[in-house]
PDB file of C-alpha atoms in Angstrom:
ATOM      1  CA  GLU A   1      54.997 121.423 138.028  1.00 59.00           C
ATOM      2  CA  ALA A   2      58.761 121.896 138.474  1.00 66.00           C
ATOM      3  CA  MET A   3      59.264 121.204 134.771  1.00 65.00           C
ATOM      4  CA  THR A   4      56.702 123.856 133.835  1.00 71.00           C
ATOM      5  CA  GLN A   5      58.233 126.427 136.204  1.00 71.00           C
ATOM      6  CA  GLN A   6      61.671 125.830 134.726  1.00 70.00           C
ATOM      7  CA  PHE A   7      60.208 126.112 131.218  1.00 66.00           C
ATOM      8  CA  ALA A   8      58.571 129.432 132.100  1.00 73.00           C
ATOM      9  CA  GLN A   9      61.828 130.779 133.531  1.00 71.00           C
ATOM     10  CA  ARG A  10      63.699 129.845 130.349  1.00 68.00           C
ATOM     11  CA  ILE A  11      61.095 131.682 128.258  1.00 77.00           C
ATOM     12  CA  LYS A  12      61.237 134.753 130.526  1.00 72.00           C
ATOM     13  CA  ALA A  13      65.003 134.863 130.251  1.00 75.00           C
ATOM     14  CA  ASP A  14      64.744 134.410 126.456  1.00 72.00           C
ATOM     15  CA  ARG A  15      67.045 131.406 126.702  1.00 71.00           C
ATOM     16  CA  LEU A  16      64.736 128.661 125.427  1.00 70.00           C
ATOM     17  CA  SER A  17      66.226 126.556 122.669  1.00 76.00           C
ATOM     18  CA  ALA A  18      64.348 124.619 120.014  1.00 77.00           C
ATOM     19  CA  GLY A  19      65.568 121.371 121.599  1.00 76.00           C
ATOM     20  CA  GLU A  20      64.257 122.372 125.021  1.00 74.00           C
ATOM     21  CA  LEU A  21      60.890 123.324 123.514  1.00 73.00           C
ATOM     22  CA  SER A  22      60.651 119.973 121.762  1.00 77.00           C
ATOM     23  CA  GLN A  23      61.587 118.116 124.957  1.00 77.00           C
ATOM     24  CA  TYR A  24      59.023 120.037 127.009  1.00 68.00           C
ATOM     25  CA  LEU A  25      56.243 119.370 124.517  1.00 75.00           C
ATOM     26  CA  GLY A  26      57.075 115.665 124.511  1.00 74.00           C
ATOM     27  CA  GLU A  27      57.076 115.444 128.304  1.00 75.00           C
ATOM     28  CA  ALA A  28      53.872 117.492 128.532  1.00 73.00           C
ATOM     29  CA  THR A  29      52.179 115.166 126.035  1.00 77.00           C
ATOM     30  CA  GLU A  30      53.238 112.093 128.009  1.00 73.00           C
ATOM     31  CA  SER A  31      52.080 113.685 131.291  1.00 71.00           C
ATOM     32  CA  SER A  32      48.687 114.469 129.756  1.00 73.00           C
ATOM     33  CA  ARG A  33      48.393 110.874 128.541  1.00 72.00           C
ATOM     34  CA  LEU A  34      49.127 109.533 132.035  1.00 69.00           C
ATOM     35  CA  ILE A  35      46.636 111.934 133.625  1.00 73.00           C
ATOM     36  CA  LEU A  36      43.937 110.877 131.160  1.00 72.00           C
ATOM     37  CA  LYS A  37      44.678 107.198 131.797  1.00 64.00           C
ATOM     38  CA  ASN A  38      44.417 107.696 135.567  1.00 60.00           C
ATOM     39  CA  LEU A  39      41.132 109.582 135.178  1.00 65.00           C
ATOM     40  CA  GLU A  40      39.728 106.775 133.026  1.00 61.00           C
ATOM     41  CA  ARG A  41      40.869 104.254 135.647  1.00 54.00           C
ATOM     42  CA  ALA A  42      39.223 106.254 138.432  1.00 52.00           C
ATOM     43  CA  GLY A  43      35.987 106.478 136.453  1.00 55.00           C
ATOM     44  CA  GLN A  44      36.020 102.741 135.831  1.00 53.00           C
ATOM     45  CA  LEU A  45      36.617 102.024 139.512  1.00 51.00           C
ATOM     46  CA  VAL A  46      33.698 104.255 140.482  1.00 54.00           C
ATOM     47  CA  ARG A  47      31.432 102.425 138.015  1.00 54.00           C
ATOM     48  CA  SER A  48      32.619  99.073 139.356  1.00 49.00           C
ATOM     49  CA  PHE A  49      32.011 100.072 142.977  1.00 50.00           C
ATOM     50  CA  LYS A  50      28.522 101.301 142.094  1.00 54.00           C
ATOM     51  CA  GLN A  51      27.614  98.055 140.345  1.00 53.00           C
ATOM     52  CA  VAL A  52      29.050  95.827 143.090  1.00 54.00           C
ATOM     53  CA  ALA A  53      27.230  97.933 145.697  1.00 52.00           C
ATOM     54  CA  VAL A  54      23.963  97.432 143.803  1.00 54.00           C
ATOM     55  CA  ASP A  55      24.616  93.702 143.461  1.00 56.00           C
ATOM     56  CA  GLN A  56      25.067  93.193 147.221  1.00 55.00           C
ATOM     57  CA  GLY A  57      21.340  93.085 147.888  1.00 57.00           C
ATOM     58  CA  SER A  58      20.058  92.331 144.397  1.00 61.00           C
ATOM     59  CA  GLU A  59      18.510  89.138 143.096  1.00 72.00           C
ATOM     60  CA  GLU A  60      18.361  90.270 139.478  1.00 86.00           C
ATOM     61  CA  ARG A  61      19.945  88.340 136.637  1.00 90.00           C
ATOM     62  CA  ARG A  62      22.386  89.946 134.263  1.00 90.00           C
ATOM     63  CA  THR A  63      25.306  88.992 132.076  1.00 93.00           C
ATOM     64  CA  ILE A  64      28.823  89.265 133.507  1.00 92.00           C
ATOM     65  CA  ARG A  65      32.368  88.360 132.630  1.00 93.00           C
ATOM     66  CA  LEU A  66      33.166  86.125 135.577  1.00 95.00           C
ATOM     67  CA  ASP A  67      36.912  86.827 135.806  1.00 94.00           C
ATOM     68  CA  ASP A  68      36.305  90.589 135.763  1.00 92.00           C
ATOM     69  CA  TYR A  69      33.546  90.335 138.341  1.00 93.00           C
ATOM     70  CA  LEU A  70      35.646  88.299 140.771  1.00 94.00           C
ATOM     71  CA  LYS A  71      38.405  90.914 140.455  1.00 91.00           C
ATOM     72  CA  GLU A  72      35.898  93.639 141.274  1.00 89.00           C
ATOM     73  CA  ILE A  73      34.792  91.776 144.402  1.00 90.00           C
ATOM     74  CA  ALA A  74      38.430  91.303 145.427  1.00 90.00           C
ATOM     75  CA  PHE A  75      39.019  95.025 144.954  1.00 86.00           C
ATOM     76  CA  ALA A  76      35.993  95.835 147.093  1.00 85.00           C
ATOM     77  CA  LEU A  77      37.420  93.569 149.828  1.00 87.00           C
ATOM     78  CA  ARG A  78      40.728  95.419 150.034  1.00 85.00           C
ATOM     79  CA  PRO A  79      39.716  97.473 153.092  1.00 83.00           C
ATOM     80  CA  ALA A  80      38.986  94.254 155.020  1.00 81.00           C
ATOM     81  CA  LEU A  81      42.265  92.665 153.948  1.00 84.00           C
ATOM     82  CA  LYS A  82      44.700  95.553 154.163  1.00 79.00           C
ATOM     83  CA  HIS A  83      44.989  95.425 157.965  1.00 77.00           C
ATOM     84  CA  ALA A  84      45.634  91.670 158.031  1.00 78.00           C
ATOM     85  CA  PRO A  85      48.722  89.774 156.812  1.00 85.00           C
ATOM     86  CA  HIS A  86      46.670  87.659 154.425  1.00 89.00           C
ATOM     87  CA  GLU A  87      46.881  87.175 150.667  1.00 92.00           C
ATOM     88  CA  LEU A  88      43.922  86.666 148.332  1.00 94.00           C
ATOM     89  CA  ARG A  89      44.600  85.007 144.982  1.00 95.00           C
ATOM     90  CA  ILE A  90      42.044  84.647 142.214  1.00 95.00           C
ATOM     91  CA  ASP A  91      42.463  82.285 139.278  1.00 96.00           C
ATOM     92  CA  CYS A  92      39.573  82.408 136.827  1.00 95.00           C
ATOM     93  CA  ALA A  93      39.729  81.266 133.243  1.00 90.00           C
ATOM     94  CA  PRO A  94      39.401  84.369 131.039  1.00 91.00           C
ATOM     95  CA  GLY A  95      36.496  84.914 128.724  1.00 90.00           C
ATOM     96  CA  ILE A  96      33.780  83.182 130.776  1.00 94.00           C
ATOM     97  CA  VAL A  97      30.587  85.117 130.033  1.00 94.00           C
ATOM     98  CA  ILE A  98      27.510  83.951 131.931  1.00 94.00           C
ATOM     99  CA  ASP A  99      23.930  84.983 132.614  1.00 93.00           C
ATOM    100  CA  THR A 100      23.579  84.639 136.380  1.00 93.00           C
ATOM    101  CA  TYR A 101      22.733  86.340 139.671  1.00 93.00           C
ATOM    102  CA  PRO A 102      25.769  88.549 140.429  1.00 92.00           C
ATOM    103  CA  GLY A 103      24.382  89.400 143.863  1.00 91.00           C
ATOM    104  CA  ALA A 104      24.517  85.732 144.826  1.00 93.00           C
ATOM    105  CA  VAL A 105      28.074  85.407 143.524  1.00 95.00           C
ATOM    106  CA  TYR A 106      29.044  88.482 145.532  1.00 93.00           C
ATOM    107  CA  GLN A 107      27.491  87.164 148.752  1.00 93.00           C
ATOM    108  CA  ILE A 108      29.083  83.734 148.322  1.00 95.00           C
ATOM    109  CA  VAL A 109      32.595  85.083 147.821  1.00 95.00           C
ATOM    110  CA  VAL A 110      32.375  87.765 150.512  1.00 93.00           C
ATOM    111  CA  ASN A 111      30.961  85.393 153.131  1.00 92.00           C
ATOM    112  CA  LEU A 112      33.558  82.700 152.414  1.00 95.00           C
ATOM    113  CA  ILE A 113      36.380  85.206 152.788  1.00 93.00           C
ATOM    114  CA  SER A 114      34.815  86.907 155.824  1.00 90.00           C
ATOM    115  CA  ASN A 115      34.437  83.500 157.471  1.00 89.00           C
ATOM    116  CA  ALA A 116      38.127  82.806 156.860  1.00 90.00           C
ATOM    117  CA  LEU A 117      39.184  86.156 158.322  1.00 88.00           C
ATOM    118  CA  ALA A 118      37.107  85.470 161.435  1.00 85.00           C
ATOM    119  CA  HIS A 119      37.995  81.814 162.015  1.00 85.00           C
ATOM    120  CA  ALA A 120      40.753  80.368 159.847  1.00 87.00           C
ATOM    121  CA  PHE A 121      43.893  82.155 160.982  1.00 88.00           C
ATOM    122  CA  PRO A 122      44.402  82.254 164.757  1.00 81.00           C
ATOM    123  CA  ASN A 123      47.146  84.121 166.591  1.00 77.00           C
ATOM    124  CA  GLY A 124      47.914  86.512 163.766  1.00 73.00           C
ATOM    125  CA  GLN A 125      48.885  83.766 161.333  1.00 81.00           C
ATOM    126  CA  ALA A 126      49.481  85.058 157.811  1.00 85.00           C
ATOM    127  CA  GLY A 127      47.005  83.229 155.642  1.00 90.00           C
ATOM    128  CA  LEU A 128      46.520  82.442 151.976  1.00 94.00           C
ATOM    129  CA  ILE A 129      43.041  82.385 150.433  1.00 95.00           C
ATOM    130  CA  GLU A 130      42.656  81.082 146.887  1.00 96.00           C
ATOM    131  CA  LEU A 131      39.613  81.253 144.624  1.00 96.00           C
ATOM    132  CA  SER A 132      39.488  79.502 141.271  1.00 97.00           C
ATOM    133  CA  ALA A 133      36.667  79.323 138.758  1.00 97.00           C
ATOM    134  CA  ARG A 134      36.156  77.479 135.506  1.00 96.00           C
ATOM    135  CA  LEU A 135      33.432  76.494 133.087  1.00 94.00           C
ATOM    136  CA  ARG A 136      32.889  72.801 132.496  1.00 91.00           C
ATOM    137  CA  VAL A 137      30.342  70.538 130.822  1.00 86.00           C
ATOM    138  CA  ASP A 138      28.451  68.112 133.024  1.00 77.00           C
ATOM    139  CA  GLU A 139      28.628  64.928 130.944  1.00 79.00           C
ATOM    140  CA  ALA A 140      25.621  63.408 132.694  1.00 79.00           C
ATOM    141  CA  THR A 141      23.289  66.238 131.685  1.00 77.00           C
ATOM    142  CA  ALA A 142      25.250  67.834 128.805  1.00 77.00           C
ATOM    143  CA  THR A 143      24.789  71.230 130.480  1.00 86.00           C
ATOM    144  CA  GLU A 144      27.420  73.829 131.247  1.00 91.00           C
ATOM    145  CA  GLU A 145      28.206  74.636 134.851  1.00 94.00           C
ATOM    146  CA  ILE A 146      30.487  76.924 136.785  1.00 96.00           C
ATOM    147  CA  VAL A 147      32.871  75.283 139.242  1.00 96.00           C
ATOM    148  CA  LEU A 148      34.053  77.718 141.911  1.00 97.00           C
ATOM    149  CA  GLU A 149      36.649  76.404 144.353  1.00 97.00           C
ATOM    150  CA  TYR A 150      37.793  78.021 147.586  1.00 97.00           C
ATOM    151  CA  GLN A 151      40.902  76.996 149.516  1.00 97.00           C
ATOM    152  CA  ASP A 152      42.621  78.477 152.542  1.00 95.00           C
ATOM    153  CA  ASN A 153      45.628  77.303 154.532  1.00 94.00           C
ATOM    154  CA  GLY A 154      44.029  77.950 157.891  1.00 91.00           C
ATOM    155  CA  ALA A 155      43.158  75.839 160.889  1.00 88.00           C
ATOM    156  CA  GLY A 156      40.248  73.981 159.296  1.00 89.00           C
ATOM    157  CA  VAL A 157      37.300  72.647 161.286  1.00 89.00           C
ATOM    158  CA  GLU A 158      37.057  69.643 163.588  1.00 89.00           C
ATOM    159  CA  PRO A 159      35.501  66.723 161.659  1.00 88.00           C
ATOM    160  CA  ALA A 160      32.655  66.416 164.176  1.00 85.00           C
ATOM    161  CA  LEU A 161      31.712  70.052 163.543  1.00 87.00           C
ATOM    162  CA  LEU A 162      32.276  70.108 159.789  1.00 89.00           C
ATOM    163  CA  LYS A 163      28.906  68.465 159.061  1.00 87.00           C
ATOM    164  CA  ARG A 164      27.151  71.370 160.819  1.00 88.00           C
ATOM    165  CA  ILE A 165      29.057  74.148 159.114  1.00 89.00           C
ATOM    166  CA  PHE A 166      26.097  75.290 156.981  1.00 89.00           C
ATOM    167  CA  ASP A 167      23.553  75.170 159.817  1.00 87.00           C
ATOM    168  CA  PRO A 168      21.999  78.533 160.716  1.00 80.00           C
ATOM    169  CA  PHE A 169      23.458  80.149 163.832  1.00 70.00           C
ATOM    170  CA  PHE A 170      26.211  77.543 164.102  1.00 66.00           C
ATOM    171  CA  THR A 171      29.528  79.197 164.973  1.00 69.00           C
ATOM    172  CA  THR A 172      32.705  78.335 166.831  1.00 61.00           C
ATOM    173  CA  ASN A 173      33.364  82.006 167.498  1.00 58.00           C
ATOM    174  CA  ARG A 174      30.261  83.285 169.273  1.00 47.00           C
ATOM    175  CA  ASN A 175      32.270  84.851 172.111  1.00 47.00           C
ATOM    176  CA  GLN A 176      33.950  87.106 169.536  1.00 50.00           C
ATOM    177  CA  GLY A 177      30.678  88.133 167.933  1.00 44.00           C
ATOM    178  CA  GLY A 178      30.218  85.408 165.335  1.00 48.00           C
ATOM    179  CA  SER A 179      26.599  85.109 164.155  1.00 50.00           C
ATOM    180  CA  GLY A 180      26.785  81.698 162.500  1.00 60.00           C
ATOM    181  CA  LEU A 181      24.902  83.004 159.456  1.00 73.00           C
ATOM    182  CA  GLY A 182      27.696  83.608 156.937  1.00 82.00           C
ATOM    183  CA  LEU A 183      28.058  80.061 155.622  1.00 91.00           C
ATOM    184  CA  HIS A 184      24.307  79.460 155.940  1.00 90.00           C
ATOM    185  CA  ILE A 185      23.825  82.388 153.544  1.00 90.00           C
ATOM    186  CA  VAL A 186      26.406  80.839 151.207  1.00 93.00           C
ATOM    187  CA  TYR A 187      24.542  77.518 151.271  1.00 93.00           C
ATOM    188  CA  ASN A 188      21.191  79.151 150.551  1.00 93.00           C
ATOM    189  CA  ARG A 189      22.506  81.300 147.708  1.00 93.00           C
ATOM    190  CA  VAL A 190      24.175  78.305 146.060  1.00 96.00           C
ATOM    191  CA  THR A 191      21.350  75.808 146.432  1.00 95.00           C
ATOM    192  CA  GLN A 192      18.293  78.050 146.133  1.00 93.00           C
ATOM    193  CA  LEU A 193      19.092  81.083 143.994  1.00 93.00           C
ATOM    194  CA  LEU A 194      21.766  79.527 141.762  1.00 95.00           C
ATOM    195  CA  GLY A 195      20.260  76.028 141.813  1.00 94.00           C
ATOM    196  CA  GLY A 196      23.636  74.446 142.506  1.00 95.00           C
ATOM    197  CA  ALA A 197      25.463  72.399 145.109  1.00 96.00           C
ATOM    198  CA  ILE A 198      28.251  73.004 147.616  1.00 96.00           C
ATOM    199  CA  ALA A 199      30.636  70.619 149.380  1.00 96.00           C
ATOM    200  CA  VAL A 200      33.285  71.246 152.033  1.00 95.00           C
ATOM    201  CA  GLU A 201      36.205  69.283 153.432  1.00 95.00           C
ATOM    202  CA  ASN A 202      39.395  69.764 155.417  1.00 95.00           C
ATOM    203  CA  ARG A 203      42.335  69.850 153.017  1.00 94.00           C
ATOM    204  CA  ASN A 204      45.273  71.672 154.585  1.00 90.00           C
ATOM    205  CA  GLY A 205      42.637  74.200 155.627  1.00 93.00           C
ATOM    206  CA  LEU A 206      39.053  74.484 154.405  1.00 95.00           C
ATOM    207  CA  HIS A 207      38.225  73.542 150.840  1.00 96.00           C
ATOM    208  CA  PHE A 208      34.856  74.386 149.282  1.00 97.00           C
ATOM    209  CA  VAL A 209      33.623  73.257 145.874  1.00 97.00           C
ATOM    210  CA  ILE A 210      30.610  75.105 144.483  1.00 97.00           C
ATOM    211  CA  ARG A 211      28.846  74.155 141.260  1.00 96.00           C
ATOM    212  CA  TRP A 212      25.899  75.740 139.538  1.00 96.00           C
ATOM    213  CA  PRO A 213      24.386  75.374 136.054  1.00 93.00           C
ATOM    214  CA  VAL A 214      24.451  78.251 133.603  1.00 91.00           C
ATOM    215  CA  PRO A 215      22.299  78.667 130.499  1.00 83.00           C
ATOM    216  CA  LYS A 216      23.993  78.987 127.145  1.00 76.00           C
ATOM    217  CA  LEU A 217      24.076  82.562 125.919  1.00 70.00           C
ATOM    218  CA  GLU A 218      22.667  83.563 122.576  1.00 62.00           C
ATOM    219  CA  PRO A 219      24.953  85.854 120.539  1.00 52.00           C
ATOM    220  CA  ARG A 220      24.193  89.383 121.639  1.00 43.00           C
ATOM    221  CA  SER A 221      25.738  92.624 122.719  1.00 39.00           C
ATOM    222  CA  LEU A 222      27.676  92.534 125.958  1.00 45.00           C
ATOM    223  CA  HIS A 223      27.066  96.238 126.609  1.00 43.00           C
ATOM    224  CA  GLY A 224      26.817  97.083 130.293  1.00 44.00           C
ATOM    225  CA  MET A 225      28.665  94.047 131.601  1.00 49.00           C
ATOM    226  CA  ALA A 226      30.958  94.353 134.618  1.00 44.00           C
ATOM    227  CA  GLN A 227      34.492  95.384 133.763  1.00 45.00           C
ATOM    228  CA  ALA A 228      37.623  94.746 135.807  1.00 41.00           C
ATOM    229  CA  PRO A 229      39.594  97.615 137.364  1.00 41.00           C
ATOM    230  CA  LEU A 230      42.582  98.535 135.282  1.00 37.00           C
ATOM    231  CA  PRO A 231      45.882  97.131 136.585  1.00 39.00           C
TER     232      PRO A 231
END
């Protein structure tokens, strides 16, 4: 705005040089490019939020790029994380395209992270939550499967209680409003909807390993798949 006002004043005073005109046009072109880029980013974010919002309660299959989809979930979780001194890191091999139930993936990730925010980091401890995902071949069955691993550096769970962690209504935080359903939902989504398995252990915090089989995709258009927010 200041640049344009100064440009207008130079024109009004009939003191605009060819060099100043060329400089203004260059800066105006660059400003327009940045504005267009930001508008495209905003549009993409809106589309991502809409799709993730739909996926929350959906049990429909569709094709997704897993790394992009995990980034979208992480972006949607920013409001829950911004008031806490915690860091969320996601490490997913690029280019993994799968036909799956995105709503189940969403619920698994959100409930794991919500459980950590509620239980893992007492007394305002700054925590680290790490998610990693990869595609591997199960040699026993020759089928492809997704391996999703979760790790935090929190307090963990007492060994006597760890075996009950997926039980419905089991919580160590009922006095603070814990329902005990978050990890039960995770277990059900993994084992029933995705047809996979989940294991948990104490490893400098809680460590979850989730596996589920994925069908091989036939070559086809990837139109309509989830896209990651622009950096």
